[in-house]
Amino acid sequence: MTVENPVAQGSTTAVGEDRWVEPELARLARRAAAEGTVLLANDGALPLPADEPVAVFGRVQLDWFAVGYGSGGDVNAAYEHILLDCLVERGVPVDAELAAVYREWCAANSPEQGEWGNWPRYYEEMPLEDSLVDAVASRARRAVVVIGRAAGEDRENVLEPGSYYLTDAEERLLAQVTSRFETVTAIVCSGNVMDLSWAEGRVDALLMAWPGGMEGAPAVADVLIGAVEPGGRLTDTIARRYEDYPSSEHFGGKDFNEYAEDVLVGYRYFETLAKDTVLFPFGHGLGYTTVDLAPGELVVERTGGPTGGTARVAVTATNTGERPGSTVVQVYAGAPQAPALATPARRLVAYQRTEELAPGAAQELTLAFPMDRLASFDDSGATGHRNDWVLEAGAHEVLVGSSVRETTSAGTVDVDDAVVLEQLEEALAPDPAHPFQRMTLTTGADGCPALAWEDVPTSTVDLRERIVSRLPRAIETDAPADGSTLTLQDVAADRAELDAFIAQLSPAELADLTFGDVIMDSPLGVPGNAGAFGGVTKALRDRGIPAVTTTDGPSGIRVSAYASLLPCGTALASTWDPALLTELARHHGAEMIRKGSDVLLAPGMNIHRDPLCGRNFEYYSEDPLVAGLTAAAVVTGIQANGVSACPKHLVANNQETNRIHNDSRISQRALREIYLRGFRLCVELAAPLNIMTSYNKVNGQWSHYNYDLVTTILRGEWGYQGNVITDWWMRYAPDPLFPALADSATRVRAGVDVLMPGAPSWSGTHAEGHDSSELEALDADDASGEHLTLGELQRSVRNVLRMLLASGKVEDYVPTEPEWREPVVH
Ligand code: BGC
């Protein structure tokens, strides 16, 4: 069945007056927002001196961007602040006359907020008479110019003024200010990296303030006056021109994108091949003090197994400046000489934020990392070990520093002979029908790495044969001797095995467990929720299976009630401080309980492949280690409360253009080293109870129908035991391998457990219910795989029920019918 299925989103209008936010949650949010603010340049302009007048320009000082748009932004924020007020409250002597002009103009020119997908990317700047700027400049020597951008879901940023580039009015404002003031600080409040080449040589300080949620503006004010440090470090490279990004020629395609840059994403490309095109390198960020990093001993402990052992590097961090402060110690690996596989000149292998150091004080740190962070995935057989993770022979330099550029060698990890760390099988390789070329490296005439191209190895696997040969068997279990009917509470109390309970479920009940409730804002959950799954029918609830409520998302709990608005994903990641993020997420998880959310549809952790991706603000980094460790920190904090997280979108949801049809064509190597790597780290370190698949196709197959993605890799290679759900309102499609299957039968065969929401179309109603006929038409033990088997359906149900059991909602669940909102009718 194919239905037209545009994305529909629940509307969330705030109800009730409960704007209470736990003070500790607000404090941590403010700390994270400040720690994520990146000071890109500072020629002594910041912090602002307490007693000098400062003129603040730009309407964004009032029309502040606290978050981006869409499911990752539409939180009914309990409160928000604006920068100008925060500066005034802190006693900053802002030019009052100028402030009054802005207040009056902004009040009269309130920006339209627009509908889904048509939100403003910027607000038109207030025109300023030269005479006014002259008058202000006669009263103040210092100026601050605030520029802002917002991005959102379901569309891209564009290479136009008002999005990636400055508008003429902004350009004029900058010219007016920089020509008249002695010291100019530019603040860019933007969820995405935008062109910053205009700042070069023109401003004295440049501060990147990612939308920091309800506490973002106070955090930026704290930073400006020096009450706290700008703690952030870039999680992306900022290039001088958009065209310099290695993805730029293969981004935004309507039907597909060839990931031609392969593993040379972000700094992996720039540091290897195009150093001169970088404006601000990955990992860069200044504080208000200087911290010297001196590497000490590098100790390597080699073992067998997939990690290959551990390397430890000692570092002494000494505050050599005059103010207290901390820094982020970053450890990178270099490439060995003449590797068989093109190896980027730098790969981040570990990082740690120091404690706050008093002037002159030092901290001894030891940063440990598994040896597999030096390994590469061989998808071509160049090392003689095709489809394996290989630690190549040679001297792997280990470098310690404060950015990918500012490093000191700590020695080398010497590998005599190449070591296979993990033997895998080919999975998710590009379709031979769509071959393409990828970037690789050769040695140039000057002995430096040079760009070359090679064919991407394509798939050789008979996927149909793989699936059929691995069909799970149906549960064979004896019914309870006394003929009793089990409940899920029996399983929770260890009175029965989970499989014995599953064996008692009828095909219709099994099928129902693989569909979410059919609408967003399910009556089974709190108003404004994103949907529910689990006990979505009365029959299931009578068996003791509760429904769980899902809510977005990465910047806060998106329900009808007021909730905390947290710093966006990029802001959080820019802290490089997993311990802080776990603590923040722990308090966020406690708010989930208060607001009635069981599953947070977060973190968003797709790779920042290209600066134009509209959802980059929700995501973390161009680097998979930062993305993975940040996500693991957030998941750990949320799940410490018993509620659960749902990292998304697996995998390669790297653009919004035509996102529900677009095919991301990627080599196995780039998938494993870049796009899947963060998810794997998150799974291994934090065991999220749920994972969400992406809208897009990967190498020709939608993620929610993708067997190799979910069953071969996620579950097979990584051992993931949790629940896999789809993104919202998915495409229906015939099965390309099994003519009798389609839609949800293909999905369950792939190992994707729950369709969200479980409607036959986006306009599904409760009266319509969901269509599970293709699941119920199963052939119990069809070894040919022509039909869905009972074992496959039971496998998905086992994943869903394991998640529910871990959610802590089962033990005391008493089957109840929702009385307070429209009852569910299936
Ligand atoms: C987004 C998801 C989100 C879901 C539910 C989709 O449009 O891609 O990230 O969690 O909606 O709101």
PDB file of N, CA, C and O in Angstrom, residues 282-283 291-299 311-318 327-334 345-352 354 363-369 396-412:
ATOM      1  N   PHE A 282      38.598  23.029  13.994  1.00  0.00           N
ATOM      2  CA  PHE A 282      37.882  22.150  14.911  1.00  0.00           C
ATOM      3  C   PHE A 282      38.565  22.171  16.284  1.00  0.00           C
ATOM      4  O   PHE A 282      39.790  22.138  16.385  1.00  0.00           O
ATOM      5  N   GLY A 283      37.752  22.223  17.317  1.00  0.00           N
ATOM      6  CA  GLY A 283      38.294  22.177  18.677  1.00  0.00           C
ATOM      7  C   GLY A 283      38.719  23.529  19.220  1.00  0.00           C
ATOM      8  O   GLY A 283      39.045  23.669  20.400  1.00  0.00           O
ATOM      9  N   VAL A 291      45.971  28.474  29.107  1.00  0.00           N
ATOM     10  CA  VAL A 291      46.336  27.237  29.803  1.00  0.00           C
ATOM     11  C   VAL A 291      47.354  26.505  28.943  1.00  0.00           C
ATOM     12  O   VAL A 291      47.115  26.236  27.763  1.00  0.00           O
ATOM     13  N   ASP A 292      48.485  26.226  29.550  1.00  0.00           N
ATOM     14  CA  ASP A 292      49.547  25.523  28.842  1.00  0.00           C
ATOM     15  C   ASP A 292      49.342  24.018  29.022  1.00  0.00           C
ATOM     16  O   ASP A 292      49.051  23.555  30.120  1.00  0.00           O
ATOM     17  N   LEU A 293      49.478  23.265  27.943  1.00  0.00           N
ATOM     18  CA  LEU A 293      49.299  21.818  28.022  1.00  0.00           C
ATOM     19  C   LEU A 293      50.617  21.131  27.708  1.00  0.00           C
ATOM     20  O   LEU A 293      51.142  21.278  26.596  1.00  0.00           O
ATOM     21  N   ALA A 294      51.156  20.423  28.687  1.00  0.00           N
ATOM     22  CA  ALA A 294      52.432  19.732  28.475  1.00  0.00           C
ATOM     23  C   ALA A 294      52.208  18.235  28.528  1.00  0.00           C
ATOM     24  O   ALA A 294      51.817  17.694  29.576  1.00  0.00           O
ATOM     25  N   PRO A 295      52.408  17.521  27.413  1.00  0.00           N
ATOM     26  CA  PRO A 295      52.225  16.073  27.437  1.00  0.00           C
ATOM     27  C   PRO A 295      53.302  15.404  28.274  1.00  0.00           C
ATOM     28  O   PRO A 295      54.458  15.847  28.283  1.00  0.00           O
ATOM     29  N   GLY A 296      52.915  14.362  28.984  1.00  0.00           N
ATOM     30  CA  GLY A 296      53.872  13.544  29.741  1.00  0.00           C
ATOM     31  C   GLY A 296      54.002  12.196  29.073  1.00  0.00           C
ATOM     32  O   GLY A 296      53.988  12.096  27.844  1.00  0.00           O
ATOM     33  N   GLU A 297      54.039  11.170  29.910  1.00  0.00           N
ATOM     34  CA  GLU A 297      54.309   9.831  29.398  1.00  0.00           C
ATOM     35  C   GLU A 297      53.125   9.268  28.603  1.00  0.00           C
ATOM     36  O   GLU A 297      51.961   9.480  28.957  1.00  0.00           O
ATOM     37  N   LEU A 298      53.461   8.541  27.540  1.00  0.00           N
ATOM     38  CA  LEU A 298      52.443   7.831  26.752  1.00  0.00           C
ATOM     39  C   LEU A 298      52.665   6.341  26.991  1.00  0.00           C
ATOM     40  O   LEU A 298      53.739   5.810  26.703  1.00  0.00           O
ATOM     41  N   VAL A 299      51.669   5.682  27.568  1.00  0.00           N
ATOM     42  CA  VAL A 299      51.824   4.261  27.911  1.00  0.00           C
ATOM     43  C   VAL A 299      50.797   3.456  27.123  1.00  0.00           C
ATOM     44  O   VAL A 299      49.615   3.803  27.113  1.00  0.00           O
ATOM     45  N   ALA A 311      45.573   2.999  25.370  1.00  0.00           N
ATOM     46  CA  ALA A 311      46.720   3.916  25.447  1.00  0.00           C
ATOM     47  C   ALA A 311      46.374   4.980  26.479  1.00  0.00           C
ATOM     48  O   ALA A 311      45.214   5.372  26.617  1.00  0.00           O
ATOM     49  N   ARG A 312      47.387   5.402  27.210  1.00  0.00           N
ATOM     50  CA  ARG A 312      47.172   6.446  28.223  1.00  0.00           C
ATOM     51  C   ARG A 312      48.216   7.527  28.034  1.00  0.00           C
ATOM     52  O   ARG A 312      49.403   7.230  27.957  1.00  0.00           O
ATOM     53  N   VAL A 313      47.754   8.767  28.002  1.00  0.00           N
ATOM     54  CA  VAL A 313      48.721   9.852  27.869  1.00  0.00           C
ATOM     55  C   VAL A 313      48.538  10.820  29.045  1.00  0.00           C
ATOM     56  O   VAL A 313      47.417  11.219  29.371  1.00  0.00           O
ATOM     57  N   ALA A 314      49.661  11.110  29.682  1.00  0.00           N
ATOM     58  CA  ALA A 314      49.625  12.050  30.806  1.00  0.00           C
ATOM     59  C   ALA A 314      49.772  13.475  30.265  1.00  0.00           C
ATOM     60  O   ALA A 314      50.496  13.709  29.301  1.00  0.00           O
ATOM     61  N   VAL A 315      49.069  14.392  30.893  1.00  0.00           N
ATOM     62  CA  VAL A 315      49.122  15.796  30.455  1.00  0.00           C
ATOM     63  C   VAL A 315      49.121  16.681  31.704  1.00  0.00           C
ATOM     64  O   VAL A 315      48.362  16.444  32.642  1.00  0.00           O
ATOM     65  N   THR A 316      49.980  17.672  31.706  1.00  0.00           N
ATOM     66  CA  THR A 316      49.930  18.669  32.776  1.00  0.00           C
ATOM     67  C   THR A 316      49.327  19.951  32.197  1.00  0.00           C
ATOM     68  O   THR A 316      49.844  20.491  31.216  1.00  0.00           O
ATOM     69  N   ALA A 317      48.247  20.389  32.814  1.00  0.00           N
ATOM     70  CA  ALA A 317      47.594  21.629  32.365  1.00  0.00           C
ATOM     71  C   ALA A 317      47.895  22.716  33.393  1.00  0.00           C
ATOM     72  O   ALA A 317      47.598  22.545  34.578  1.00  0.00           O
ATOM     73  N   THR A 318      48.509  23.805  32.945  1.00  0.00           N
ATOM     74  CA  THR A 318      48.891  24.878  33.871  1.00  0.00           C
ATOM     75  C   THR A 318      48.253  26.191  33.429  1.00  0.00           C
ATOM     76  O   THR A 318      48.409  26.599  32.276  1.00  0.00           O
ATOM     77  N   THR A 327      40.240  24.467  30.504  1.00  0.00           N
ATOM     78  CA  THR A 327      40.330  24.252  29.059  1.00  0.00           C
ATOM     79  C   THR A 327      39.946  22.815  28.759  1.00  0.00           C
ATOM     80  O   THR A 327      39.741  22.010  29.668  1.00  0.00           O
ATOM     81  N   VAL A 328      39.838  22.533  27.478  1.00  0.00           N
ATOM     82  CA  VAL A 328      39.549  21.158  27.064  1.00  0.00           C
ATOM     83  C   VAL A 328      40.828  20.573  26.486  1.00  0.00           C
ATOM     84  O   VAL A 328      41.373  21.100  25.513  1.00  0.00           O
ATOM     85  N   VAL A 329      41.295  19.502  27.109  1.00  0.00           N
ATOM     86  CA  VAL A 329      42.487  18.821  26.602  1.00  0.00           C
ATOM     87  C   VAL A 329      42.027  17.852  25.514  1.00  0.00           C
ATOM     88  O   VAL A 329      41.160  17.016  25.749  1.00  0.00           O
ATOM     89  N   GLN A 330      42.574  18.021  24.333  1.00  0.00           N
ATOM     90  CA  GLN A 330      42.159  17.191  23.195  1.00  0.00           C
ATOM     91  C   GLN A 330      43.325  16.318  22.754  1.00  0.00           C
ATOM     92  O   GLN A 330      44.464  16.791  22.690  1.00  0.00           O
ATOM     93  N   VAL A 331      43.036  15.071  22.471  1.00  0.00           N
ATOM     94  CA  VAL A 331      44.087  14.148  22.021  1.00  0.00           C
ATOM     95  C   VAL A 331      43.725  13.658  20.624  1.00  0.00           C
ATOM     96  O   VAL A 331      42.617  13.173  20.392  1.00  0.00           O
ATOM     97  N   TYR A 332      44.651  13.824  19.719  1.00  0.00           N
ATOM     98  CA  TYR A 332      44.443  13.418  18.329  1.00  0.00           C
ATOM     99  C   TYR A 332      45.472  12.356  17.954  1.00  0.00           C
ATOM    100  O   TYR A 332      46.581  12.323  18.509  1.00  0.00           O
ATOM    101  N   ALA A 333      45.096  11.532  16.979  1.00  0.00           N
ATOM    102  CA  ALA A 333      46.045  10.587  16.402  1.00  0.00           C
ATOM    103  C   ALA A 333      46.403  11.062  15.015  1.00  0.00           C
ATOM    104  O   ALA A 333      45.538  11.553  14.271  1.00  0.00           O
ATOM    105  N   GLY A 334      47.663  10.910  14.671  1.00  0.00           N
ATOM    106  CA  GLY A 334      48.099  11.189  13.303  1.00  0.00           C
ATOM    107  C   GLY A 334      48.015   9.910  12.482  1.00  0.00           C
ATOM    108  O   GLY A 334      47.681   8.843  12.987  1.00  0.00           O
ATOM    109  N   ALA A 345      44.924  13.043   8.461  1.00  0.00           N
ATOM    110  CA  ALA A 345      46.095  13.497   9.221  1.00  0.00           C
ATOM    111  C   ALA A 345      45.806  13.622  10.708  1.00  0.00           C
ATOM    112  O   ALA A 345      46.712  13.568  11.539  1.00  0.00           O
ATOM    113  N   ARG A 346      44.533  13.834  11.049  1.00  0.00           N
ATOM    114  CA  ARG A 346      44.144  13.948  12.462  1.00  0.00           C
ATOM    115  C   ARG A 346      42.829  13.225  12.703  1.00  0.00           C
ATOM    116  O   ARG A 346      41.892  13.377  11.921  1.00  0.00           O
ATOM    117  N   ARG A 347      42.785  12.488  13.805  1.00  0.00           N
ATOM    118  CA  ARG A 347      41.516  11.914  14.257  1.00  0.00           C
ATOM    119  C   ARG A 347      41.449  12.083  15.771  1.00  0.00           C
ATOM    120  O   ARG A 347      42.390  11.690  16.479  1.00  0.00           O
ATOM    121  N   LEU A 348      40.373  12.659  16.239  1.00  0.00           N
ATOM    122  CA  LEU A 348      40.219  12.858  17.684  1.00  0.00           C
ATOM    123  C   LEU A 348      40.064  11.486  18.347  1.00  0.00           C
ATOM    124  O   LEU A 348      39.242  10.672  17.911  1.00  0.00           O
ATOM    125  N   VAL A 349      40.853  11.242  19.408  1.00  0.00           N
ATOM    126  CA  VAL A 349      40.761   9.938  20.076  1.00  0.00           C
ATOM    127  C   VAL A 349      40.341  10.058  21.548  1.00  0.00           C
ATOM    128  O   VAL A 349      39.921   9.078  22.159  1.00  0.00           O
ATOM    129  N   ALA A 350      40.484  11.226  22.134  1.00  0.00           N
ATOM    130  CA  ALA A 350      40.082  11.406  23.542  1.00  0.00           C
ATOM    131  C   ALA A 350      40.016  12.889  23.845  1.00  0.00           C
ATOM    132  O   ALA A 350      40.634  13.704  23.158  1.00  0.00           O
ATOM    133  N   TYR A 351      39.249  13.235  24.871  1.00  0.00           N
ATOM    134  CA  TYR A 351      39.262  14.624  25.342  1.00  0.00           C
ATOM    135  C   TYR A 351      38.772  14.681  26.778  1.00  0.00           C
ATOM    136  O   TYR A 351      38.088  13.779  27.262  1.00  0.00           O
ATOM    137  N   GLN A 352      39.145  15.721  27.455  1.00  0.00           N
ATOM    138  CA  GLN A 352      38.717  15.914  28.846  1.00  0.00           C
ATOM    139  C   GLN A 352      38.821  17.386  29.212  1.00  0.00           C
ATOM    140  O   GLN A 352      39.805  18.044  28.888  1.00  0.00           O
ATOM    141  N   THR A 354      39.458  20.225  31.859  1.00  0.00           N
ATOM    142  CA  THR A 354      40.167  20.328  33.144  1.00  0.00           C
ATOM    143  C   THR A 354      39.218  20.912  34.192  1.00  0.00           C
ATOM    144  O   THR A 354      38.173  21.467  33.857  1.00  0.00           O
ATOM    145  N   GLN A 363      47.050  21.052  36.863  1.00  0.00           N
ATOM    146  CA  GLN A 363      46.340  19.787  37.093  1.00  0.00           C
ATOM    147  C   GLN A 363      47.023  18.706  36.261  1.00  0.00           C
ATOM    148  O   GLN A 363      47.350  18.914  35.086  1.00  0.00           O
ATOM    149  N   GLU A 364      47.224  17.559  36.900  1.00  0.00           N
ATOM    150  CA  GLU A 364      47.769  16.406  36.168  1.00  0.00           C
ATOM    151  C   GLU A 364      46.595  15.567  35.702  1.00  0.00           C
ATOM    152  O   GLU A 364      45.743  15.186  36.509  1.00  0.00           O
ATOM    153  N   LEU A 365      46.549  15.283  34.427  1.00  0.00           N
ATOM    154  CA  LEU A 365      45.459  14.453  33.910  1.00  0.00           C
ATOM    155  C   LEU A 365      46.048  13.251  33.185  1.00  0.00           C
ATOM    156  O   LEU A 365      47.174  13.316  32.681  1.00  0.00           O
ATOM    157  N   THR A 366      45.262  12.187  33.136  1.00  0.00           N
ATOM    158  CA  THR A 366      45.627  11.062  32.284  1.00  0.00           C
ATOM    159  C   THR A 366      44.444  10.778  31.382  1.00  0.00           C
ATOM    160  O   THR A 366      43.344  10.501  31.861  1.00  0.00           O
ATOM    161  N   LEU A 367      44.655  10.893  30.091  1.00  0.00           N
ATOM    162  CA  LEU A 367      43.574  10.610  29.147  1.00  0.00           C
ATOM    163  C   LEU A 367      43.807   9.237  28.547  1.00  0.00           C
ATOM    164  O   LEU A 367      44.871   8.973  27.983  1.00  0.00           O
ATOM    165  N   ALA A 368      42.830   8.368  28.714  1.00  0.00           N
ATOM    166  CA  ALA A 368      42.957   6.994  28.208  1.00  0.00           C
ATOM    167  C   ALA A 368      42.033   6.818  27.019  1.00  0.00           C
ATOM    168  O   ALA A 368      40.960   7.412  26.962  1.00  0.00           O
ATOM    169  N   PHE A 369      42.468   6.018  26.069  1.00  0.00           N
ATOM    170  CA  PHE A 369      41.578   5.714  24.945  1.00  0.00           C
ATOM    171  C   PHE A 369      41.867   4.315  24.421  1.00  0.00           C
ATOM    172  O   PHE A 369      43.016   3.860  24.452  1.00  0.00           O
ATOM    173  N   HIS A 396      51.955   5.553  14.969  1.00  0.00           N
ATOM    174  CA  HIS A 396      50.769   6.408  15.059  1.00  0.00           C
ATOM    175  C   HIS A 396      51.085   7.515  16.062  1.00  0.00           C
ATOM    176  O   HIS A 396      51.167   7.262  17.266  1.00  0.00           O
ATOM    177  N   GLU A 397      51.252   8.704  15.569  1.00  0.00           N
ATOM    178  CA  GLU A 397      51.601   9.796  16.476  1.00  0.00           C
ATOM    179  C   GLU A 397      50.395  10.173  17.346  1.00  0.00           C
ATOM    180  O   GLU A 397      49.245  10.175  16.877  1.00  0.00           O
ATOM    181  N   VAL A 398      50.670  10.467  18.598  1.00  0.00           N
ATOM    182  CA  VAL A 398      49.612  10.929  19.508  1.00  0.00           C
ATOM    183  C   VAL A 398      49.922  12.384  19.852  1.00  0.00           C
ATOM    184  O   VAL A 398      51.040  12.711  20.255  1.00  0.00           O
ATOM    185  N   LEU A 399      48.942  13.239  19.628  1.00  0.00           N
ATOM    186  CA  LEU A 399      49.165  14.682  19.823  1.00  0.00           C
ATOM    187  C   LEU A 399      48.178  15.233  20.843  1.00  0.00           C
ATOM    188  O   LEU A 399      46.995  14.871  20.829  1.00  0.00           O
ATOM    189  N   VAL A 400      48.696  16.102  21.689  1.00  0.00           N
ATOM    190  CA  VAL A 400      47.869  16.699  22.740  1.00  0.00           C
ATOM    191  C   VAL A 400      47.750  18.185  22.458  1.00  0.00           C
ATOM    192  O   VAL A 400      48.742  18.832  22.121  1.00  0.00           O
ATOM    193  N   GLY A 401      46.551  18.731  22.598  1.00  0.00           N
ATOM    194  CA  GLY A 401      46.449  20.157  22.348  1.00  0.00           C
ATOM    195  C   GLY A 401      45.108  20.750  22.699  1.00  0.00           C
ATOM    196  O   GLY A 401      44.222  20.091  23.261  1.00  0.00           O
ATOM    197  N   SER A 402      44.966  22.014  22.327  1.00  0.00           N
ATOM    198  CA  SER A 402      43.752  22.756  22.661  1.00  0.00           C
ATOM    199  C   SER A 402      42.860  22.950  21.438  1.00  0.00           C
ATOM    200  O   SER A 402      41.831  23.595  21.516  1.00  0.00           O
ATOM    201  N   SER A 403      43.263  22.434  20.290  1.00  0.00           N
ATOM    202  CA  SER A 403      42.418  22.379  19.096  1.00  0.00           C
ATOM    203  C   SER A 403      43.129  21.411  18.161  1.00  0.00           C
ATOM    204  O   SER A 403      44.247  20.954  18.447  1.00  0.00           O
ATOM    205  N   VAL A 404      42.493  21.134  17.034  1.00  0.00           N
ATOM    206  CA  VAL A 404      43.145  20.204  16.111  1.00  0.00           C
ATOM    207  C   VAL A 404      44.432  20.806  15.548  1.00  0.00           C
ATOM    208  O   VAL A 404      45.324  20.087  15.102  1.00  0.00           O
ATOM    209  N   ARG A 405      44.557  22.113  15.605  1.00  0.00           N
ATOM    210  CA  ARG A 405      45.746  22.799  15.072  1.00  0.00           C
ATOM    211  C   ARG A 405      46.843  23.012  16.105  1.00  0.00           C
ATOM    212  O   ARG A 405      48.021  22.968  15.788  1.00  0.00           O
ATOM    213  N   GLU A 406      46.410  23.329  17.307  1.00  0.00           N
ATOM    214  CA  GLU A 406      47.371  23.694  18.354  1.00  0.00           C
ATOM    215  C   GLU A 406      47.731  22.450  19.136  1.00  0.00           C
ATOM    216  O   GLU A 406      47.113  22.164  20.172  1.00  0.00           O
ATOM    217  N   THR A 407      48.698  21.679  18.642  1.00  0.00           N
ATOM    218  CA  THR A 407      49.003  20.414  19.319  1.00  0.00           C
ATOM    219  C   THR A 407      50.503  20.245  19.525  1.00  0.00           C
ATOM    220  O   THR A 407      51.312  20.842  18.837  1.00  0.00           O
ATOM    221  N   THR A 408      50.828  19.380  20.485  1.00  0.00           N
ATOM    222  CA  THR A 408      52.212  18.997  20.739  1.00  0.00           C
ATOM    223  C   THR A 408      52.269  17.482  20.721  1.00  0.00           C
ATOM    224  O   THR A 408      51.374  16.823  21.260  1.00  0.00           O
ATOM    225  N   SER A 409      53.318  16.945  20.152  1.00  0.00           N
ATOM    226  CA  SER A 409      53.433  15.482  20.079  1.00  0.00           C
ATOM    227  C   SER A 409      53.689  14.893  21.463  1.00  0.00           C
ATOM    228  O   SER A 409      54.485  15.410  22.236  1.00  0.00           O
ATOM    229  N   ALA A 410      52.989  13.792  21.743  1.00  0.00           N
ATOM    230  CA  ALA A 410      53.220  13.088  23.008  1.00  0.00           C
ATOM    231  C   ALA A 410      53.955  11.788  22.754  1.00  0.00           C
ATOM    232  O   ALA A 410      54.127  10.981  23.662  1.00  0.00           O
ATOM    233  N   GLY A 411      54.361  11.540  21.526  1.00  0.00           N
ATOM    234  CA  GLY A 411      55.052  10.290  21.211  1.00  0.00           C
ATOM    235  C   GLY A 411      54.257   9.485  20.202  1.00  0.00           C
ATOM    236  O   GLY A 411      53.316   9.996  19.581  1.00  0.00           O
ATOM    237  N   THR A 412      54.630   8.251  20.036  1.00  0.00           N
ATOM    238  CA  THR A 412      53.951   7.427  19.034  1.00  0.00           C
ATOM    239  C   THR A 412      53.509   6.095  19.634  1.00  0.00           C
ATOM    240  O   THR A 412      54.121   5.587  20.567  1.00  0.00           O
TER     241      THR A 412
END
